[in-house]
Structure formats: structure tokens, C-alpha cells
Amino acid sequence: MGEAPGSPIPAAALPNELPVDQLLVHSSAAGAVAVDPTTAGWRYLSFRTIELADGVATQVGGPRTEAAVVIVAGGGAELEVGGQPHSALEGRESPFMALPSAWYLPPGDPATVRARARGPSGRTLVAIAESPSSGRPDVARDVVVVTPPDVRVEIRGAGNATRQINHIVTPEFPADRLEVVEVLTPSGNWSSWPPHKHDVDDMPAEGVLEEIYYYRFSRAEGWGIQRLYRADRSRDGLWEVRTGDVVLVTDGYHPFVAAHGDDAWYLNALAGDRRTMACSYDPDYDWVRQRWPREPTDPRVPVVPPV
């Protein structure tokens, strides 16, 4: 995979000793949540969500900033770039009902995302990931529009580790540092399994990637369990996560399980110096991948069929 030009690739994630309770970030009553490199203690990734009423706008991107905007739920939105209309995206009732639509904005003119939410909800919930430009030469020169037919759907795992991966901004995508996927996990199932990490530069086996998990559940009362731990257990966090929560994956292994009775969805936004999803697995559990070809997949997946 390609790598950012210029400075040498860092050998590892930045040392991070944030208290465990600061790695879980709750959204506001209005559904907004925001993290940036300063609050997360890493190099690149910023992430925020905002719920916009019809006609209300927010600014994204800029001359030295790339951005990815995903319609999470509710109505659609329109994009203006440099003050000029560009394109529109349809909404979706929820991530459990339809595949995502998104924009990728390369560094350039600031853009405006304006809600067009004239349906029952009257609002549009968007997720925005941003990262500073590295100067990579092979980045798209114009906005890339991602619609549901563009989203590659992958069924990963087997048995009660079956989940659905919706690829939005992949390593092959003409982006700079950003990568974006969403994951649908049926109730009672495990995902991000076997536990994996991506905090050292050991290509092709592993690359350094900063990552957030942003969660929603099929019912407002639903919840799941996210764990984040290091091999030496110098950090070992375990959280109940609910709709609107964000967990900061600064380093270490990070598996997730959905509580019985409620399907889970989470958006992963990642940023790094290489265009890769390479990771290494906890050696205590890596063996389970060898068993999956002999096991049936969960018939509840795909939760949202491909278009």
C-alpha cells in the first residue's frame, strides 16, 4: 500500500497514558460528540457528529485538511464547495435499514454540508472525520461521492463472530490518511474478533492507525461491551457503550460484543501514514480464524443487503 511522502513513517503510535475513563466519550443530549488529536493524544484524526435541522449547515475540510462525511441517519444533505453547489446525498432511516452514503473531500476549498431533512425526522445526523494533509501526490483532486451501490459489503467471521463490514473509504481509495468503514454486529455476536491491534509499523503485517468506534444500537436502550487492552495489561479498559458513544483506540487490542437482544452498529474512522488496514492479532486467539472456513456464518447477516 502507498505511504505518505516526506517525513519518515513513525515506528509506533504516540505513547498514550490517558486515564481509561477518558477513552470513552459520551455524546451530548443533542447527539453531538467531538474528539481531536489534542484530546485523544495522537497525531492526526479528528472526529465529530452533528445533528442538523433542515437547512442548517456545518463547515468541513479546508486547504490542508481532508474530510469524510457519512450520513448516519435521518434526512439527506447537500454539499457546497467554494460556495458553489456540488452534489446531494440521500438519507437513511437508520444504519440498520440502508447502506451508507458519504462524501470524501480532498484538501482544498472549505465545504459546507447543509441538511435537507424534510422527512418525518426533520433532521440529518452526519459523522465527520478529518485529518491534516500529508502532501501525498495520488489523492483525489475533486470530491468523491459514495452512494450505496459503491459500498462493498463483506461478511467476516463465522458462528457467533459473524458480522457485516461496509467499506466506505478503503485503503485502495484515493484518500490521504483517512479510512472509514461501518460494522453491523447481530445481537450476541462478537466483532473486531480475534482481538487485533495496529499500533506499530511492521509492514506488511501491521501499520500504525489511530481509530475511533462510534456506536448505535437497534433500540435506544441497547448496549454492548468494548474492551481495549495491551498485551502486558498496562492498560485494560472495559466499557458499556451505548448509542452516541465514542471509544478512542489509541493502541492495543480492541474487541467488541453486542448484548443479546439488540443489534449493534459502529462506524470506524481511522488515520495513519500508510494506506493499509494491516493489523496483528492477539496470539492467544488468532487460531480461531483457521476454524472459520469449517463453520457456518450467522444467517442473520447481512443485516443490510448489498445494493
PDB file of N, CA and C in Angstrom, residues 120-188:
ATOM      1  N   PRO A 120     -39.912  12.599   8.000  1.00  0.00           N
ATOM      2  CA  PRO A 120     -40.515  12.547   9.345  1.00  0.00           C
ATOM      3  C   PRO A 120     -39.598  13.060  10.442  1.00  0.00           C
ATOM      4  N   SER A 121     -38.290  12.804  10.329  1.00  0.00           N
ATOM      5  CA  SER A 121     -37.384  13.211  11.407  1.00  0.00           C
ATOM      6  C   SER A 121     -37.118  14.701  11.405  1.00  0.00           C
ATOM      7  N   GLY A 122     -37.079  15.302  10.221  1.00  0.00           N
ATOM      8  CA  GLY A 122     -36.766  16.722  10.120  1.00  0.00           C
ATOM      9  C   GLY A 122     -35.322  17.037  10.449  1.00  0.00           C
ATOM     10  N   ARG A 123     -34.458  16.015  10.577  1.00  0.00           N
ATOM     11  CA  ARG A 123     -33.073  16.242  10.954  1.00  0.00           C
ATOM     12  C   ARG A 123     -32.173  15.253  10.214  1.00  0.00           C
ATOM     13  N   THR A 124     -30.917  15.611  10.093  1.00  0.00           N
ATOM     14  CA  THR A 124     -29.908  14.757   9.474  1.00  0.00           C
ATOM     15  C   THR A 124     -28.738  14.614  10.435  1.00  0.00           C
ATOM     16  N   LEU A 125     -28.369  13.373  10.758  1.00  0.00           N
ATOM     17  CA  LEU A 125     -27.213  13.110  11.612  1.00  0.00           C
ATOM     18  C   LEU A 125     -26.035  12.744  10.717  1.00  0.00           C
ATOM     19  N   VAL A 126     -24.963  13.526  10.808  1.00  0.00           N
ATOM     20  CA  VAL A 126     -23.776  13.259  10.000  1.00  0.00           C
ATOM     21  C   VAL A 126     -22.583  13.001  10.912  1.00  0.00           C
ATOM     22  N   ALA A 127     -21.674  12.165  10.429  1.00  0.00           N
ATOM     23  CA  ALA A 127     -20.392  11.921  11.090  1.00  0.00           C
ATOM     24  C   ALA A 127     -19.302  12.460  10.183  1.00  0.00           C
ATOM     25  N   ILE A 128     -18.333  13.155  10.785  1.00  0.00           N
ATOM     26  CA  ILE A 128     -17.286  13.830  10.018  1.00  0.00           C
ATOM     27  C   ILE A 128     -15.929  13.430  10.585  1.00  0.00           C
ATOM     28  N   ALA A 129     -15.099  12.844   9.732  1.00  0.00           N
ATOM     29  CA  ALA A 129     -13.714  12.531  10.089  1.00  0.00           C
ATOM     30  C   ALA A 129     -12.804  13.459   9.302  1.00  0.00           C
ATOM     31  N   GLU A 130     -11.779  13.985   9.958  1.00  0.00           N
ATOM     32  CA  GLU A 130     -10.849  14.895   9.297  1.00  0.00           C
ATOM     33  C   GLU A 130      -9.417  14.559   9.696  1.00  0.00           C
ATOM     34  N   SER A 131      -8.479  14.914   8.807  1.00  0.00           N
ATOM     35  CA  SER A 131      -7.067  14.681   9.087  1.00  0.00           C
ATOM     36  C   SER A 131      -6.246  15.696   8.309  1.00  0.00           C
ATOM     37  N   PRO A 132      -5.111  16.141   8.853  1.00  0.00           N
ATOM     38  CA  PRO A 132      -4.253  17.045   8.089  1.00  0.00           C
ATOM     39  C   PRO A 132      -3.637  16.334   6.891  1.00  0.00           C
ATOM     40  N   SER A 133      -3.435  17.102   5.826  1.00  0.00           N
ATOM     41  CA  SER A 133      -2.854  16.549   4.614  1.00  0.00           C
ATOM     42  C   SER A 133      -1.393  16.204   4.822  1.00  0.00           C
ATOM     43  N   SER A 134      -0.951  15.104   4.185  1.00  0.00           N
ATOM     44  CA  SER A 134       0.464  14.726   4.201  1.00  0.00           C
ATOM     45  C   SER A 134       1.194  15.216   2.965  1.00  0.00           C
ATOM     46  N   GLY A 135       0.449  15.648   1.934  1.00  0.00           N
ATOM     47  CA  GLY A 135       1.050  16.008   0.664  1.00  0.00           C
ATOM     48  C   GLY A 135       1.190  14.846  -0.288  1.00  0.00           C
ATOM     49  N   ARG A 136       0.572  13.727   0.044  1.00  0.00           N
ATOM     50  CA  ARG A 136       0.611  12.549  -0.832  1.00  0.00           C
ATOM     51  C   ARG A 136       0.151  12.950  -2.244  1.00  0.00           C
ATOM     52  N   PRO A 137       0.861  12.534  -3.309  1.00  0.00           N
ATOM     53  CA  PRO A 137       0.514  13.007  -4.650  1.00  0.00           C
ATOM     54  C   PRO A 137      -0.686  12.332  -5.300  1.00  0.00           C
ATOM     55  N   ASP A 138      -1.060  11.143  -4.837  1.00  0.00           N
ATOM     56  CA  ASP A 138      -2.089  10.375  -5.532  1.00  0.00           C
ATOM     57  C   ASP A 138      -3.470  10.501  -4.896  1.00  0.00           C
ATOM     58  N   VAL A 139      -3.736  11.630  -4.235  1.00  0.00           N
ATOM     59  CA  VAL A 139      -5.033  11.878  -3.618  1.00  0.00           C
ATOM     60  C   VAL A 139      -5.988  12.449  -4.671  1.00  0.00           C
ATOM     61  N   ALA A 140      -7.264  12.111  -4.555  1.00  0.00           N
ATOM     62  CA  ALA A 140      -8.266  12.636  -5.476  1.00  0.00           C
ATOM     63  C   ALA A 140      -8.182  14.162  -5.536  1.00  0.00           C
ATOM     64  N   ARG A 141      -8.452  14.719  -6.697  1.00  0.00           N
ATOM     65  CA  ARG A 141      -8.399  16.169  -6.864  1.00  0.00           C
ATOM     66  C   ARG A 141      -9.760  16.819  -6.653  1.00  0.00           C
ATOM     67  N   ASP A 142     -10.800  16.023  -6.707  1.00  0.00           N
ATOM     68  CA  ASP A 142     -12.148  16.548  -6.531  1.00  0.00           C
ATOM     69  C   ASP A 142     -12.875  15.696  -5.499  1.00  0.00           C
ATOM     70  N   VAL A 143     -14.011  16.181  -5.061  1.00  0.00           N
ATOM     71  CA  VAL A 143     -14.845  15.440  -4.122  1.00  0.00           C
ATOM     72  C   VAL A 143     -15.239  14.101  -4.745  1.00  0.00           C
ATOM     73  N   VAL A 144     -15.192  13.042  -3.945  1.00  0.00           N
ATOM     74  CA  VAL A 144     -15.663  11.730  -4.374  1.00  0.00           C
ATOM     75  C   VAL A 144     -16.981  11.453  -3.665  1.00  0.00           C
ATOM     76  N   VAL A 145     -18.017  11.161  -4.444  1.00  0.00           N
ATOM     77  CA  VAL A 145     -19.341  10.857  -3.900  1.00  0.00           C
ATOM     78  C   VAL A 145     -19.477   9.345  -3.788  1.00  0.00           C
ATOM     79  N   VAL A 146     -19.830   8.872  -2.591  1.00  0.00           N
ATOM     80  CA  VAL A 146     -20.013   7.438  -2.338  1.00  0.00           C
ATOM     81  C   VAL A 146     -21.496   7.198  -2.078  1.00  0.00           C
ATOM     82  N   THR A 147     -22.133   6.396  -2.913  1.00  0.00           N
ATOM     83  CA  THR A 147     -23.542   6.052  -2.755  1.00  0.00           C
ATOM     84  C   THR A 147     -23.655   4.568  -2.406  1.00  0.00           C
ATOM     85  N   PRO A 148     -24.809   4.106  -1.943  1.00  0.00           N
ATOM     86  CA  PRO A 148     -24.915   2.693  -1.534  1.00  0.00           C
ATOM     87  C   PRO A 148     -24.407   1.675  -2.548  1.00  0.00           C
ATOM     88  N   PRO A 149     -24.636   1.842  -3.866  1.00  0.00           N
ATOM     89  CA  PRO A 149     -24.074   0.842  -4.786  1.00  0.00           C
ATOM     90  C   PRO A 149     -22.550   0.816  -4.815  1.00  0.00           C
ATOM     91  N   ASP A 150     -21.908   1.896  -4.340  1.00  0.00           N
ATOM     92  CA  ASP A 150     -20.439   1.935  -4.319  1.00  0.00           C
ATOM     93  C   ASP A 150     -19.843   1.219  -3.108  1.00  0.00           C
ATOM     94  N   VAL A 151     -20.669   0.905  -2.132  1.00  0.00           N
ATOM     95  CA  VAL A 151     -20.186   0.346  -0.864  1.00  0.00           C
ATOM     96  C   VAL A 151     -20.008  -1.167  -1.001  1.00  0.00           C
ATOM     97  N   ARG A 152     -18.776  -1.620  -0.783  1.00  0.00           N
ATOM     98  CA  ARG A 152     -18.520  -3.066  -0.820  1.00  0.00           C
ATOM     99  C   ARG A 152     -18.902  -3.677   0.514  1.00  0.00           C
ATOM    100  N   VAL A 153     -19.767  -4.695   0.458  1.00  0.00           N
ATOM    101  CA  VAL A 153     -20.233  -5.382   1.665  1.00  0.00           C
ATOM    102  C   VAL A 153     -19.443  -6.679   1.830  1.00  0.00           C
ATOM    103  N   GLU A 154     -18.864  -6.857   3.008  1.00  0.00           N
ATOM    104  CA  GLU A 154     -18.090  -8.062   3.321  1.00  0.00           C
ATOM    105  C   GLU A 154     -18.718  -8.757   4.524  1.00  0.00           C
ATOM    106  N   ILE A 155     -18.874 -10.065   4.436  1.00  0.00           N
ATOM    107  CA  ILE A 155     -19.279 -10.874   5.593  1.00  0.00           C
ATOM    108  C   ILE A 155     -18.017 -11.489   6.164  1.00  0.00           C
ATOM    109  N   ARG A 156     -17.727 -11.157   7.422  1.00  0.00           N
ATOM    110  CA  ARG A 156     -16.482 -11.583   8.034  1.00  0.00           C
ATOM    111  C   ARG A 156     -16.775 -12.466   9.239  1.00  0.00           C
ATOM    112  N   GLY A 157     -15.913 -13.457   9.473  1.00  0.00           N
ATOM    113  CA  GLY A 157     -16.053 -14.318  10.634  1.00  0.00           C
ATOM    114  C   GLY A 157     -16.978 -15.493  10.375  1.00  0.00           C
ATOM    115  N   ALA A 158     -17.386 -16.155  11.452  1.00  0.00           N
ATOM    116  CA  ALA A 158     -18.283 -17.302  11.379  1.00  0.00           C
ATOM    117  C   ALA A 158     -18.919 -17.488  12.741  1.00  0.00           C
ATOM    118  N   GLY A 159     -19.989 -18.312  12.779  1.00  0.00           N
ATOM    119  CA  GLY A 159     -20.652 -18.582  14.047  1.00  0.00           C
ATOM    120  C   GLY A 159     -21.062 -17.292  14.734  1.00  0.00           C
ATOM    121  N   ASN A 160     -20.818 -17.219  16.049  1.00  0.00           N
ATOM    122  CA  ASN A 160     -21.212 -16.015  16.774  1.00  0.00           C
ATOM    123  C   ASN A 160     -20.146 -14.919  16.728  1.00  0.00           C
ATOM    124  N   ALA A 161     -19.224 -15.048  15.758  1.00  0.00           N
ATOM    125  CA  ALA A 161     -18.310 -13.944  15.431  1.00  0.00           C
ATOM    126  C   ALA A 161     -18.569 -13.449  14.009  1.00  0.00           C
ATOM    127  N   THR A 162     -19.756 -13.726  13.459  1.00  0.00           N
ATOM    128  CA  THR A 162     -20.124 -13.229  12.141  1.00  0.00           C
ATOM    129  C   THR A 162     -20.576 -11.776  12.242  1.00  0.00           C
ATOM    130  N   ARG A 163     -20.084 -10.944  11.336  1.00  0.00           N
ATOM    131  CA  ARG A 163     -20.508  -9.550  11.273  1.00  0.00           C
ATOM    132  C   ARG A 163     -20.429  -9.059   9.836  1.00  0.00           C
ATOM    133  N   GLN A 164     -21.024  -7.904   9.598  1.00  0.00           N
ATOM    134  CA  GLN A 164     -21.072  -7.301   8.271  1.00  0.00           C
ATOM    135  C   GLN A 164     -20.203  -6.056   8.251  1.00  0.00           C
ATOM    136  N   ILE A 165     -19.298  -5.979   7.269  1.00  0.00           N
ATOM    137  CA  ILE A 165     -18.420  -4.826   7.104  1.00  0.00           C
ATOM    138  C   ILE A 165     -18.863  -4.076   5.854  1.00  0.00           C
ATOM    139  N   ASN A 166     -19.150  -2.791   5.991  1.00  0.00           N
ATOM    140  CA  ASN A 166     -19.482  -1.938   4.858  1.00  0.00           C
ATOM    141  C   ASN A 166     -18.300  -1.004   4.605  1.00  0.00           C
ATOM    142  N   HIS A 167     -17.598  -1.225   3.501  1.00  0.00           N
ATOM    143  CA  HIS A 167     -16.378  -0.481   3.199  1.00  0.00           C
ATOM    144  C   HIS A 167     -16.731   0.832   2.498  1.00  0.00           C
ATOM    145  N   ILE A 168     -16.327   1.951   3.084  1.00  0.00           N
ATOM    146  CA  ILE A 168     -16.668   3.277   2.559  1.00  0.00           C
ATOM    147  C   ILE A 168     -15.430   3.955   1.969  1.00  0.00           C
ATOM    148  N   VAL A 169     -14.398   4.179   2.780  1.00  0.00           N
ATOM    149  CA  VAL A 169     -13.119   4.730   2.313  1.00  0.00           C
ATOM    150  C   VAL A 169     -12.058   3.679   2.614  1.00  0.00           C
ATOM    151  N   THR A 170     -11.685   2.916   1.608  1.00  0.00           N
ATOM    152  CA  THR A 170     -10.815   1.758   1.749  1.00  0.00           C
ATOM    153  C   THR A 170      -9.352   2.148   1.563  1.00  0.00           C
ATOM    154  N   PRO A 171      -8.416   1.229   1.851  1.00  0.00           N
ATOM    155  CA  PRO A 171      -7.010   1.523   1.554  1.00  0.00           C
ATOM    156  C   PRO A 171      -6.754   1.824   0.077  1.00  0.00           C
ATOM    157  N   GLU A 172      -7.583   1.254  -0.823  1.00  0.00           N
ATOM    158  CA  GLU A 172      -7.391   1.494  -2.254  1.00  0.00           C
ATOM    159  C   GLU A 172      -7.998   2.818  -2.714  1.00  0.00           C
ATOM    160  N   PHE A 173      -8.775   3.449  -1.868  1.00  0.00           N
ATOM    161  CA  PHE A 173      -9.467   4.692  -2.182  1.00  0.00           C
ATOM    162  C   PHE A 173      -8.428   5.820  -2.343  1.00  0.00           C
ATOM    163  N   PRO A 174      -8.657   6.800  -3.239  1.00  0.00           N
ATOM    164  CA  PRO A 174      -7.683   7.878  -3.440  1.00  0.00           C
ATOM    165  C   PRO A 174      -7.746   8.953  -2.355  1.00  0.00           C
ATOM    166  N   ALA A 175      -7.651   8.519  -1.105  1.00  0.00           N
ATOM    167  CA  ALA A 175      -7.619   9.427   0.035  1.00  0.00           C
ATOM    168  C   ALA A 175      -6.182   9.584   0.501  1.00  0.00           C
ATOM    169  N   ASP A 176      -5.978  10.429   1.502  1.00  0.00           N
ATOM    170  CA  ASP A 176      -4.650  10.667   2.045  1.00  0.00           C
ATOM    171  C   ASP A 176      -4.433   9.774   3.259  1.00  0.00           C
ATOM    172  N   ARG A 177      -4.856  10.233   4.435  1.00  0.00           N
ATOM    173  CA  ARG A 177      -4.665   9.435   5.651  1.00  0.00           C
ATOM    174  C   ARG A 177      -5.940   8.709   6.089  1.00  0.00           C
ATOM    175  N   LEU A 178      -7.102   9.166   5.674  1.00  0.00           N
ATOM    176  CA  LEU A 178      -8.358   8.670   6.228  1.00  0.00           C
ATOM    177  C   LEU A 178      -8.780   7.340   5.628  1.00  0.00           C
ATOM    178  N   GLU A 179      -9.396   6.504   6.477  1.00  0.00           N
ATOM    179  CA  GLU A 179     -10.106   5.293   6.073  1.00  0.00           C
ATOM    180  C   GLU A 179     -11.373   5.212   6.920  1.00  0.00           C
ATOM    181  N   VAL A 180     -12.467   4.711   6.315  1.00  0.00           N
ATOM    182  CA  VAL A 180     -13.750   4.677   7.016  1.00  0.00           C
ATOM    183  C   VAL A 180     -14.492   3.388   6.660  1.00  0.00           C
ATOM    184  N   VAL A 181     -14.965   2.674   7.681  1.00  0.00           N
ATOM    185  CA  VAL A 181     -15.841   1.517   7.482  1.00  0.00           C
ATOM    186  C   VAL A 181     -16.939   1.570   8.534  1.00  0.00           C
ATOM    187  N   GLU A 182     -18.030   0.853   8.269  1.00  0.00           N
ATOM    188  CA  GLU A 182     -19.026   0.643   9.321  1.00  0.00           C
ATOM    189  C   GLU A 182     -19.261  -0.851   9.465  1.00  0.00           C
ATOM    190  N   VAL A 183     -19.604  -1.248  10.693  1.00  0.00           N
ATOM    191  CA  VAL A 183     -19.738  -2.664  11.034  1.00  0.00           C
ATOM    192  C   VAL A 183     -21.089  -2.892  11.691  1.00  0.00           C
ATOM    193  N   LEU A 184     -21.816  -3.889  11.215  1.00  0.00           N
ATOM    194  CA  LEU A 184     -23.094  -4.309  11.793  1.00  0.00           C
ATOM    195  C   LEU A 184     -22.890  -5.670  12.452  1.00  0.00           C
ATOM    196  N   THR A 185     -23.190  -5.729  13.742  1.00  0.00           N
ATOM    197  CA  THR A 185     -22.981  -6.943  14.530  1.00  0.00           C
ATOM    198  C   THR A 185     -24.313  -7.403  15.109  1.00  0.00           C
ATOM    199  N   PRO A 186     -24.818  -8.583  14.715  1.00  0.00           N
ATOM    200  CA  PRO A 186     -26.093  -9.057  15.275  1.00  0.00           C
ATOM    201  C   PRO A 186     -26.001  -9.260  16.785  1.00  0.00           C
ATOM    202  N   SER A 187     -27.153  -9.193  17.435  1.00  0.00           N
ATOM    203  CA  SER A 187     -27.192  -9.311  18.896  1.00  0.00           C
ATOM    204  C   SER A 187     -26.495 -10.594  19.348  1.00  0.00           C
ATOM    205  N   GLY A 188     -25.699 -10.469  20.402  1.00  0.00           N
ATOM    206  CA  GLY A 188     -24.987 -11.605  20.965  1.00  0.00           C
ATOM    207  C   GLY A 188     -23.705 -11.974  20.265  1.00  0.00           C
TER     208      GLY A 188
END
